[in-house]
mmCIF file of C-alpha atoms in Angstrom:
data_model
loop_
_atom_site.group_PDB
_atom_site.id
_atom_site.type_symbol
_atom_site.label_atom_id
_atom_site.label_comp_id
_atom_site.label_asym_id
_atom_site.label_seq_id
_atom_site.Cartn_x
_atom_site.Cartn_y
_atom_site.Cartn_z
ATOM 1 C CA LYS A 1 -0.617 0.052 0.260
ATOM 2 C CA ILE A 2 2.800 2.085 0.973
ATOM 3 C CA PHE A 3 4.569 1.503 -2.231
ATOM 4 C CA LEU A 4 1.553 2.180 -4.238
ATOM 5 C CA LEU A 5 0.539 5.550 -2.379
ATOM 6 C CA PHE A 6 4.106 6.745 -3.466
ATOM 7 C CA LEU A 7 3.546 5.596 -6.910
ATOM 8 C CA LEU A 8 0.342 7.545 -7.186
ATOM 9 C CA VAL A 9 1.772 10.624 -5.523
ATOM 10 C CA SER A 10 4.747 10.793 -7.755
ATOM 11 C CA PHE A 11 2.182 10.466 -10.955
ATOM 12 C CA VAL A 12 0.403 13.454 -8.830
ATOM 13 C CA PHE A 13 4.008 15.083 -8.968
ATOM 14 C CA LEU A 14 4.638 14.678 -12.539
ATOM 15 C CA GLU A 15 1.085 15.861 -14.113
ATOM 16 C CA ILE A 16 1.400 18.949 -12.208
ATOM 17 C CA VAL A 17 4.736 19.610 -13.594
ATOM 18 C CA LEU A 18 3.726 18.460 -17.022
ATOM 19 C CA THR A 19 0.526 21.181 -16.944
ATOM 20 C CA HIS A 20 2.352 23.928 -15.670
ATOM 21 C CA ALA A 21 4.924 23.390 -18.250
ATOM 22 C CA GLN A 22 2.667 22.865 -20.654
ATOM 23 C CA GLU A 23 0.553 26.131 -20.242
ATOM 24 C CA ASN A 24 4.108 28.101 -20.541
ATOM 25 C CA ASN A 25 5.276 26.355 -24.005
ATOM 26 C CA ASP A 26 4.279 24.794 -26.470
ATOM 27 C CA ASN A 27 6.891 21.715 -26.650
ATOM 28 C CA ILE A 28 7.970 20.002 -23.255
ATOM 29 C CA ILE A 29 10.812 16.820 -23.412
ATOM 30 C CA ILE A 30 11.491 15.658 -20.013
ATOM 31 C CA VAL A 31 14.999 14.113 -19.088
ATOM 32 C CA SER A 32 15.691 11.821 -16.691
ATOM 33 C CA ASN A 33 19.026 10.468 -17.526
ATOM 34 C CA CYS A 34 22.693 10.989 -18.793
ATOM 35 C CA ARG A 35 21.415 10.054 -22.585
ATOM 36 C CA GLU A 36 18.502 11.913 -22.692
ATOM 37 C CA LEU A 37 20.800 14.923 -21.184
ATOM 38 C CA GLN A 38 23.297 14.343 -24.113
ATOM 39 C CA ASN A 39 19.747 13.480 -26.772
ATOM 40 C CA ILE A 40 19.068 17.557 -26.628
ATOM 41 C CA LYS A 41 21.757 18.589 -29.073
ATOM 42 C CA ASN A 42 19.626 16.660 -31.328
ATOM 43 C CA ASN A 43 16.059 19.370 -30.804
ATOM 44 C CA LEU A 44 18.190 22.504 -29.494
ATOM 45 C CA SER A 45 15.510 24.737 -29.688
ATOM 46 C CA SER A 46 12.971 23.150 -27.839
ATOM 47 C CA HIS A 47 11.882 23.071 -23.852
ATOM 48 C CA TYR A 48 13.141 20.610 -21.165
ATOM 49 C CA ILE A 49 12.716 19.894 -17.710
ATOM 50 C CA LEU A 50 14.520 18.249 -15.313
ATOM 51 C CA ILE A 51 12.584 15.437 -12.855
ATOM 52 C CA ASN A 52 15.529 13.988 -10.726
ATOM 53 C CA ASP A 53 19.039 14.012 -9.784
ATOM 54 C CA ILE A 54 21.565 12.743 -12.168
ATOM 55 C CA ASP A 55 24.898 10.882 -12.037
ATOM 56 C CA CYS A 56 26.632 11.426 -15.365
ATOM 57 C CA SER A 57 29.721 9.352 -14.103
ATOM 58 C CA GLU A 58 29.393 7.019 -17.193
ATOM 59 C CA THR A 59 30.613 10.640 -19.823
ATOM 60 C CA ARG A 60 34.172 9.942 -18.500
ATOM 61 C CA ASN A 61 34.289 6.583 -20.751
ATOM 62 C CA TRP A 62 31.882 8.586 -24.054
ATOM 63 C CA ASN A 63 33.777 9.729 -27.174
ATOM 64 C CA ASN A 64 36.864 7.823 -26.718
ATOM 65 C CA GLY A 65 37.681 9.998 -23.144
ATOM 66 C CA LYS A 66 36.355 13.405 -24.666
ATOM 67 C CA GLY A 67 33.250 12.847 -22.581
ATOM 68 C CA PHE A 68 30.015 14.524 -22.683
ATOM 69 C CA GLU A 69 29.340 16.504 -25.922
ATOM 70 C CA PRO A 70 28.293 19.836 -25.184
ATOM 71 C CA ILE A 71 24.883 20.812 -25.801
ATOM 72 C CA GLY A 72 24.922 23.914 -28.739
ATOM 73 C CA LYS A 73 28.175 24.524 -30.910
ATOM 74 C CA GLY A 74 29.329 28.157 -31.951
ATOM 75 C CA GLU A 75 30.028 30.192 -34.241
ATOM 76 C CA ASP A 76 31.008 27.757 -37.356
ATOM 77 C CA PHE A 77 29.195 25.506 -36.978
ATOM 78 C CA GLY A 78 25.646 27.786 -36.855
ATOM 79 C CA LYS A 79 23.629 25.059 -34.314
ATOM 80 C CA PRO A 80 23.504 27.193 -30.821
ATOM 81 C CA PHE A 81 20.584 26.038 -28.123
ATOM 82 C CA THR A 82 17.789 28.190 -28.636
ATOM 83 C CA GLY A 83 15.671 26.280 -26.071
ATOM 84 C CA SER A 84 15.152 26.311 -22.360
ATOM 85 C CA PHE A 85 15.571 24.125 -19.737
ATOM 86 C CA ASP A 86 13.924 24.180 -16.375
ATOM 87 C CA GLY A 87 16.453 21.937 -13.433
ATOM 88 C CA GLN A 88 13.502 22.386 -11.002
ATOM 89 C CA GLY A 89 16.491 22.400 -8.045
ATOM 90 C CA TYR A 90 18.282 18.847 -9.174
ATOM 91 C CA ALA A 91 21.522 18.078 -10.186
ATOM 92 C CA ILE A 92 23.993 16.685 -12.685
ATOM 93 C CA LYS A 93 26.492 15.262 -11.144
ATOM 94 C CA ASN A 94 30.349 14.180 -12.173
ATOM 95 C CA LEU A 95 29.958 15.395 -15.601
ATOM 96 C CA TYR A 96 32.952 15.416 -17.884
ATOM 97 C CA ILE A 97 34.186 16.799 -20.653
ATOM 98 C CA ASN A 98 37.670 16.777 -21.896
ATOM 99 C CA ARG A 99 38.021 18.638 -24.864
ATOM 100 C CA SER A 100 41.230 20.510 -25.372
ATOM 101 C CA ASP A 101 41.599 21.350 -28.566
ATOM 102 C CA GLU A 102 37.607 22.831 -28.597
ATOM 103 C CA ASP A 103 36.461 25.951 -28.127
ATOM 104 C CA HIS A 104 32.557 26.461 -26.501
ATOM 105 C CA VAL A 105 32.662 23.715 -23.570
ATOM 106 C CA GLY A 106 30.400 23.427 -20.497
ATOM 107 C CA LEU A 107 27.290 21.423 -20.081
ATOM 108 C CA PHE A 108 25.952 24.166 -22.976
ATOM 109 C CA GLY A 109 28.442 25.365 -25.585
ATOM 110 C CA TYR A 110 27.008 27.932 -26.806
ATOM 111 C CA ILE A 111 23.979 29.286 -26.038
ATOM 112 C CA ASN A 112 21.679 31.942 -28.319
ATOM 113 C CA LYS A 113 19.098 33.869 -26.408
ATOM 114 C CA GLY A 114 18.170 30.499 -24.213
ATOM 115 C CA LYS A 115 17.187 30.816 -20.961
ATOM 116 C CA ILE A 116 18.949 28.203 -18.138
ATOM 117 C CA LYS A 117 17.461 28.024 -14.211
ATOM 118 C CA ASN A 118 17.206 25.646 -11.272
ATOM 119 C CA ILE A 119 20.383 23.675 -12.279
ATOM 120 C CA GLY A 120 23.065 22.727 -10.275
ATOM 121 C CA ILE A 121 25.988 21.056 -11.977
ATOM 122 C CA GLU A 122 27.852 18.806 -9.387
ATOM 123 C CA ASN A 123 31.702 17.523 -9.123
ATOM 124 C CA ALA A 124 31.818 18.416 -12.629
ATOM 125 C CA GLU A 125 35.443 18.752 -14.687
ATOM 126 C CA ILE A 126 35.560 20.169 -17.729
ATOM 127 C CA ILE A 127 38.216 21.331 -20.467
ATOM 128 C CA GLY A 128 38.501 23.632 -22.991
ATOM 129 C CA LYS A 129 40.174 25.598 -25.416
ATOM 130 C CA ARG A 130 38.316 28.961 -25.340
ATOM 131 C CA ASN A 131 35.339 29.819 -23.620
ATOM 132 C CA VAL A 132 35.161 27.315 -21.193
ATOM 133 C CA GLY A 133 32.121 26.865 -18.292
ATOM 134 C CA GLY A 134 31.198 24.238 -15.898
ATOM 135 C CA LEU A 135 27.409 25.732 -17.649
ATOM 136 C CA VAL A 136 27.635 27.731 -20.801
ATOM 137 C CA GLY A 137 30.880 28.088 -22.180
ATOM 138 C CA TYR A 138 29.203 31.137 -24.613
ATOM 139 C CA ASN A 139 26.400 32.711 -23.901
ATOM 140 C CA TRP A 140 24.722 34.827 -26.472
ATOM 141 C CA LYS A 141 22.011 37.058 -24.896
ATOM 142 C CA GLY A 142 20.600 34.312 -23.221
ATOM 143 C CA ASN A 143 19.471 33.883 -19.479
ATOM 144 C CA VAL A 144 21.388 31.773 -16.448
ATOM 145 C CA SER A 145 19.614 31.861 -13.117
ATOM 146 C CA ASN A 146 19.599 30.422 -10.363
ATOM 147 C CA SER A 147 22.097 27.994 -10.752
ATOM 148 C CA TYR A 148 25.395 26.981 -9.488
ATOM 149 C CA SER A 149 28.509 24.692 -10.595
ATOM 150 C CA THR A 150 31.043 22.623 -8.633
ATOM 151 C CA GLY A 151 34.086 20.980 -9.067
ATOM 152 C CA SER A 152 36.463 22.077 -11.784
ATOM 153 C CA VAL A 153 37.426 23.661 -15.045
ATOM 154 C CA LYS A 154 40.430 24.681 -16.744
ATOM 155 C CA GLY A 155 40.537 26.933 -20.175
ATOM 156 C CA GLU A 156 43.634 25.956 -22.425
ATOM 157 C CA ASN A 157 43.005 29.025 -23.730
ATOM 158 C CA ASN A 158 40.687 32.217 -23.196
ATOM 159 C CA TYR A 159 38.019 32.708 -21.516
ATOM 160 C CA ALA A 160 37.210 30.387 -18.414
ATOM 161 C CA GLY A 161 35.044 30.535 -16.025
ATOM 162 C CA GLY A 162 33.872 28.584 -13.160
ATOM 163 C CA LEU A 163 29.646 28.891 -14.523
ATOM 164 C CA ILE A 164 30.154 30.863 -17.862
ATOM 165 C CA GLY A 165 33.284 31.091 -19.896
ATOM 166 C CA ARG A 166 31.956 34.237 -22.207
ATOM 167 C CA ASN A 167 29.007 36.163 -20.951
ATOM 168 C CA ASP A 168 28.089 38.479 -24.139
ATOM 169 C CA VAL A 169 24.649 40.710 -23.576
ATOM 170 C CA GLY A 170 23.224 37.843 -21.537
ATOM 171 C CA GLU A 171 22.049 38.146 -18.320
ATOM 172 C CA VAL A 172 23.193 36.083 -14.666
ATOM 173 C CA SER A 173 21.543 36.371 -11.776
ATOM 174 C CA ASP A 174 21.146 34.650 -8.302
ATOM 175 C CA SER A 175 23.551 32.120 -9.761
ATOM 176 C CA TYR A 176 27.279 30.423 -7.642
ATOM 177 C CA SER A 177 30.373 29.052 -8.703
ATOM 178 C CA THR A 178 32.616 27.058 -6.149
ATOM 179 C CA ALA A 179 34.639 25.602 -9.150
ATOM 180 C CA ASP A 180 38.457 25.572 -8.976
ATOM 181 C CA VAL A 181 39.473 27.847 -12.397
ATOM 182 C CA SER A 182 42.263 27.975 -14.280
ATOM 183 C CA GLY A 183 42.831 29.466 -17.573
ATOM 184 C CA ASN A 184 45.430 31.993 -19.487
ATOM 185 C CA ASP A 185 43.796 35.650 -20.625
ATOM 186 C CA TRP A 186 40.377 36.464 -19.006
ATOM 187 C CA THR A 187 39.299 33.996 -16.024
ATOM 188 C CA GLY A 188 37.024 34.690 -13.651
ATOM 189 C CA GLY A 189 35.450 32.606 -10.662
ATOM 190 C CA LEU A 190 32.136 32.773 -12.169
ATOM 191 C CA ILE A 191 32.358 34.127 -15.736
ATOM 192 C CA GLY A 192 35.663 34.512 -18.040
ATOM 193 C CA SER A 193 34.241 37.795 -19.590
ATOM 194 C CA ASN A 194 31.157 39.979 -19.005
ATOM 195 C CA TYR A 195 30.965 41.551 -22.513
ATOM 196 C CA GLY A 196 27.963 44.329 -22.082
ATOM 197 C CA GLY A 197 25.482 41.916 -20.292
ATOM 198 C CA THR A 198 24.427 42.395 -16.444
ATOM 199 C CA ILE A 199 25.180 40.338 -13.494
ATOM 200 C CA PHE A 200 23.494 40.028 -10.071
ATOM 201 C CA ASN A 201 23.187 38.597 -6.834
ATOM 202 C CA SER A 202 26.117 35.865 -7.201
ATOM 203 C CA TYR A 203 29.205 35.044 -6.499
ATOM 204 C CA SER A 204 32.325 32.638 -6.417
ATOM 205 C CA THR A 205 34.323 30.836 -3.682
ATOM 206 C CA GLY A 206 36.886 28.717 -5.798
ATOM 207 C CA SER A 207 40.237 29.242 -6.178
ATOM 208 C CA VAL A 208 41.276 30.963 -9.491
ATOM 209 C CA ASN A 209 44.987 30.811 -11.422
ATOM 210 C CA GLY A 210 45.244 33.201 -14.678
ATOM 211 C CA ARG A 211 47.590 34.705 -16.967
ATOM 212 C CA LYS A 212 45.813 38.349 -18.005
ATOM 213 C CA ASP A 213 42.856 39.881 -16.831
ATOM 214 C CA THR A 214 42.044 37.778 -13.740
ATOM 215 C CA GLY A 215 39.241 38.168 -11.371
ATOM 216 C CA GLY A 216 37.911 36.470 -8.570
ATOM 217 C CA LEU A 217 33.877 36.386 -10.079
ATOM 218 C CA VAL A 218 34.646 38.325 -13.698
ATOM 219 C CA GLY A 219 38.118 38.258 -15.276
ATOM 220 C CA GLU A 220 36.628 41.039 -17.580
ATOM 221 C CA ASN A 221 33.883 43.711 -17.471
ATOM 222 C CA THR A 222 32.430 45.826 -19.986
ATOM 223 C CA GLY A 223 28.989 45.398 -18.697
ATOM 224 C CA LYS A 224 27.022 45.980 -14.861
ATOM 225 C CA ILE A 225 27.747 43.707 -11.386
ATOM 226 C CA LEU A 226 25.514 44.291 -8.813
ATOM 227 C CA SER A 227 24.981 43.184 -5.464
ATOM 228 C CA SER A 228 27.882 40.227 -6.051
ATOM 229 C CA TYR A 229 30.490 38.414 -4.379
ATOM 230 C CA SER A 230 33.997 36.345 -4.803
ATOM 231 C CA THR A 231 35.552 34.892 -1.769
ATOM 232 C CA GLY A 232 39.061 32.531 -1.476
ATOM 233 C CA ASP A 233 42.472 33.089 -3.177
ATOM 234 C CA ILE A 234 43.382 34.483 -6.878
ATOM 235 C CA SER A 235 46.565 34.340 -8.665
ATOM 236 C CA GLY A 236 47.318 36.158 -11.936
ATOM 237 C CA LYS A 237 50.575 35.361 -13.597
ATOM 238 C CA PHE A 238 50.876 38.800 -15.516
ATOM 239 C CA TRP A 239 48.576 41.632 -15.534
ATOM 240 C CA ARG A 240 45.446 42.843 -14.428
ATOM 241 C CA THR A 241 44.346 40.608 -11.263
ATOM 242 C CA GLY A 242 41.688 41.611 -8.819
ATOM 243 C CA GLY A 243 39.314 40.124 -6.037
ATOM 244 C CA LEU A 244 36.517 40.565 -7.973
ATOM 245 C CA VAL A 245 37.151 41.236 -11.327
ATOM 246 C CA GLY A 246 40.850 41.686 -13.237
ATOM 247 C CA THR A 247 39.725 44.819 -15.650
ATOM 248 C CA ASN A 248 36.175 47.066 -14.944
ATOM 249 C CA TYR A 249 35.337 48.862 -18.106
ATOM 250 C CA ARG A 250 31.373 50.151 -16.608
ATOM 251 C CA THR A 251 29.922 48.860 -13.200
ATOM 252 C CA ILE A 252 30.695 47.856 -10.125
ATOM 253 C CA SER A 253 28.177 48.246 -7.511
ATOM 254 C CA ASN A 254 26.797 47.068 -3.938
ATOM 255 C CA SER A 255 29.906 44.180 -4.535
ATOM 256 C CA TYR A 256 32.663 43.069 -2.128
ATOM 257 C CA SER A 257 36.169 40.584 -2.521
ATOM 258 C CA ARG A 258 36.805 39.240 0.791
ATOM 259 C CA ARG A 259 40.110 37.722 -0.983
ATOM 260 C CA ASN A 260 43.790 37.035 -1.292
ATOM 261 C CA VAL A 261 44.849 38.615 -4.095
ATOM 262 C CA LYS A 262 48.828 37.541 -5.922
ATOM 263 C CA GLY A 263 49.677 39.354 -8.952
ATOM 264 C CA GLY A 264 52.050 41.606 -11.598
ATOM 265 C CA ASN A 265 51.003 44.722 -12.401
ATOM 266 C CA LYS A 266 47.952 46.662 -11.863
ATOM 267 C CA VAL A 267 46.815 44.004 -8.380
ATOM 268 C CA GLY A 268 43.967 45.272 -6.433
ATOM 269 C CA GLY A 269 41.792 43.927 -3.929
ATOM 270 C CA LEU A 270 38.621 44.401 -5.798
ATOM 271 C CA VAL A 271 39.340 45.706 -9.412
ATOM 272 C CA GLY A 272 43.397 45.335 -10.800
ATOM 273 C CA GLU A 273 42.875 47.767 -13.951
ATOM 274 C CA ASN A 274 39.678 49.931 -13.716
ATOM 275 C CA THR A 275 38.484 52.928 -16.367
ATOM 276 C CA GLY A 276 34.649 52.312 -15.035
ATOM 277 C CA ASN A 277 32.363 53.568 -12.026
ATOM 278 C CA ILE A 278 32.937 51.531 -8.944
ATOM 279 C CA SER A 279 30.357 52.371 -6.004
ATOM 280 C CA ASN A 280 29.021 51.454 -2.789
ATOM 281 C CA SER A 281 31.548 48.146 -2.823
ATOM 282 C CA TYR A 282 34.879 46.959 -0.250
ATOM 283 C CA SER A 283 37.490 44.393 -0.230
ATOM 284 C CA THR A 284 39.027 42.717 2.942
ATOM 285 C CA GLY A 285 41.691 40.626 1.283
ATOM 286 C CA SER A 286 45.374 40.535 1.334
ATOM 287 C CA VAL A 287 46.918 42.282 -1.762
ATOM 288 C CA GLU A 288 50.609 41.307 -3.365
ATOM 289 C CA GLY A 289 52.273 42.709 -6.822
ATOM 290 C CA GLU A 290 55.111 44.404 -8.614
ATOM 291 C CA LYS A 291 54.084 47.514 -9.680
ATOM 292 C CA PHE A 292 50.280 49.281 -9.906
ATOM 293 C CA VAL A 293 49.162 47.771 -6.089
ATOM 294 C CA GLY A 294 46.110 48.849 -4.613
ATOM 295 C CA GLY A 295 43.899 47.553 -1.133
ATOM 296 C CA LEU A 296 40.703 48.332 -4.058
ATOM 297 C CA VAL A 297 41.967 49.372 -7.708
ATOM 298 C CA GLY A 298 45.581 48.382 -8.964
ATOM 299 C CA GLU A 299 45.006 51.620 -11.615
ATOM 300 C CA LEU A 300 42.728 54.042 -11.680
ATOM 301 C CA LEU A 301 42.386 54.972 -15.337
ATOM 302 C CA GLY A 302 40.603 57.199 -17.692
ATOM 303 C CA THR A 303 39.759 57.020 -21.273
ATOM 304 C CA ASN A 304 38.524 59.337 -24.432
ATOM 305 C CA GLU A 305 34.900 58.451 -23.509
ATOM 306 C CA GLN A 306 34.529 58.349 -19.523
ATOM 307 C CA ASN A 307 37.056 58.519 -16.464
ATOM 308 C CA GLY A 308 37.067 55.822 -13.944
ATOM 309 C CA THR A 309 35.608 56.000 -10.736
ATOM 310 C CA ILE A 310 35.651 55.500 -7.256
ATOM 311 C CA SER A 311 33.059 56.612 -4.580
ATOM 312 C CA ASN A 312 31.828 55.223 -0.713
ATOM 313 C CA SER A 313 34.263 51.951 -0.792
ATOM 314 C CA TYR A 314 36.409 50.989 1.365
ATOM 315 C CA SER A 315 39.481 48.556 1.405
ATOM 316 C CA THR A 316 40.979 47.145 4.429
ATOM 317 C CA GLY A 317 43.936 44.345 3.800
ATOM 318 C CA SER A 318 47.533 44.454 3.836
ATOM 319 C CA VAL A 319 48.591 45.694 0.673
ATOM 320 C CA ASN A 320 52.389 44.504 -0.534
ATOM 321 C CA GLY A 321 54.543 45.553 -4.061
ATOM 322 C CA ARG A 322 57.306 47.300 -5.072
ATOM 323 C CA GLN A 323 56.455 50.260 -7.127
ATOM 324 C CA TYR A 324 53.166 52.168 -7.245
ATOM 325 C CA VAL A 325 51.603 51.154 -4.240
ATOM 326 C CA GLY A 326 48.664 52.483 -2.241
ATOM 327 C CA GLY A 327 45.894 51.294 0.335
ATOM 328 C CA LEU A 328 43.287 52.024 -1.483
ATOM 329 C CA VAL A 329 44.759 52.869 -5.012
ATOM 330 C CA GLY A 330 48.243 51.632 -6.256
ATOM 331 C CA TRP A 331 48.297 54.705 -8.769
ATOM 332 C CA SER A 332 45.807 57.162 -10.396
ATOM 333 C CA GLY A 333 46.013 59.866 -12.859
ATOM 334 C CA SER A 334 44.561 63.264 -13.095
ATOM 335 C CA ARG A 335 41.700 63.462 -14.253
ATOM 336 C CA GLU A 336 39.805 60.333 -12.234
ATOM 337 C CA THR A 337 37.689 60.655 -9.092
ATOM 338 C CA ILE A 338 37.873 59.012 -5.545
ATOM 339 C CA PHE A 339 34.792 60.252 -3.483
ATOM 340 C CA ASN A 340 34.390 59.148 0.272
ATOM 341 C CA SER A 341 35.888 55.992 0.348
ATOM 342 C CA PHE A 342 38.928 55.506 2.796
ATOM 343 C CA TYR A 343 41.980 52.914 3.615
ATOM 344 C CA TYR A 344 42.516 51.387 7.183
ATOM 345 C CA ASN A 345 44.236 48.407 8.352
ATOM 346 C CA HIS A 346 44.918 47.723 11.960
ATOM 347 C CA ASP A 347 48.647 45.836 11.305
ATOM 348 C CA GLN A 348 49.927 49.059 9.480
ATOM 349 C CA ASN A 349 47.527 51.519 10.798
ATOM 350 C CA PRO A 350 48.501 50.254 14.915
ATOM 351 C CA ASP A 351 47.742 53.600 16.409
ATOM 352 C CA VAL A 352 44.762 54.614 14.252
#
């Protein structure tokens, strides 16, 4: 009787899910195992729902060791994912992808205006060449919400992120990554490059290692980062390394970093190089670099289009460098603005 009752409840629940889905979309496809997940690549414009956790450990043995084939392919193939995927709070576990010679690598390789929500990627191992992420490799004008990734992500070339490799004019909200991320240029704990997109209420906690434009949350930002944060350690080998963002060209607001940051030139507790606007934000981790090293921002610059600004922000971590070193900002030009912002560190200022 108990078993029959369980079956009845499960059937009713599934009916409710399908009815709700059908009210919003004409074509709903259920995903319940890893093979069905892989088959999404054959129908890239439909709408999918996940009805349980799935274990994709078997993908380690797929495709002669290359593992899972990312859903949606990039510019040269013209086959992006344009549908929707609702994980309904379930997780995809132990996903394996090893495609170091391929671009657009992740569970979803390339999205064009697609929607992904309510999905977890747990204990994944993702390796690709360029545009590599735990959930999405390349997001073009798509929407990712209430989703997360754990495990490791490695980009052999550029644009690697714990959740998304490159976010172009897309929206990411209420999402996070604890994955450890490594890459070359444009490497971030959550997103490698945020190009004109919006990131809201999201965070990252994994370690990040890159060469240039390395950030705890985002490697390079030309969009908006709002109410977001990063914690953990970050290391950049050459230029523009920041606890939250490596290079910021636009907007960071109500955000913070508690990362320890180590890099070469242009190293900051929050941002390595800033030509955009930073407001109501802070950093508390230690900062170490060579030239242009600051507790909040390594180098504050202006361009012909705009001057870098910092307002209502602060830093408190220790700062160490060889040249152009500052508690708040390592170096600033004459056109830039710093308003109502400060640096305080008890160890370096014990009498204050």
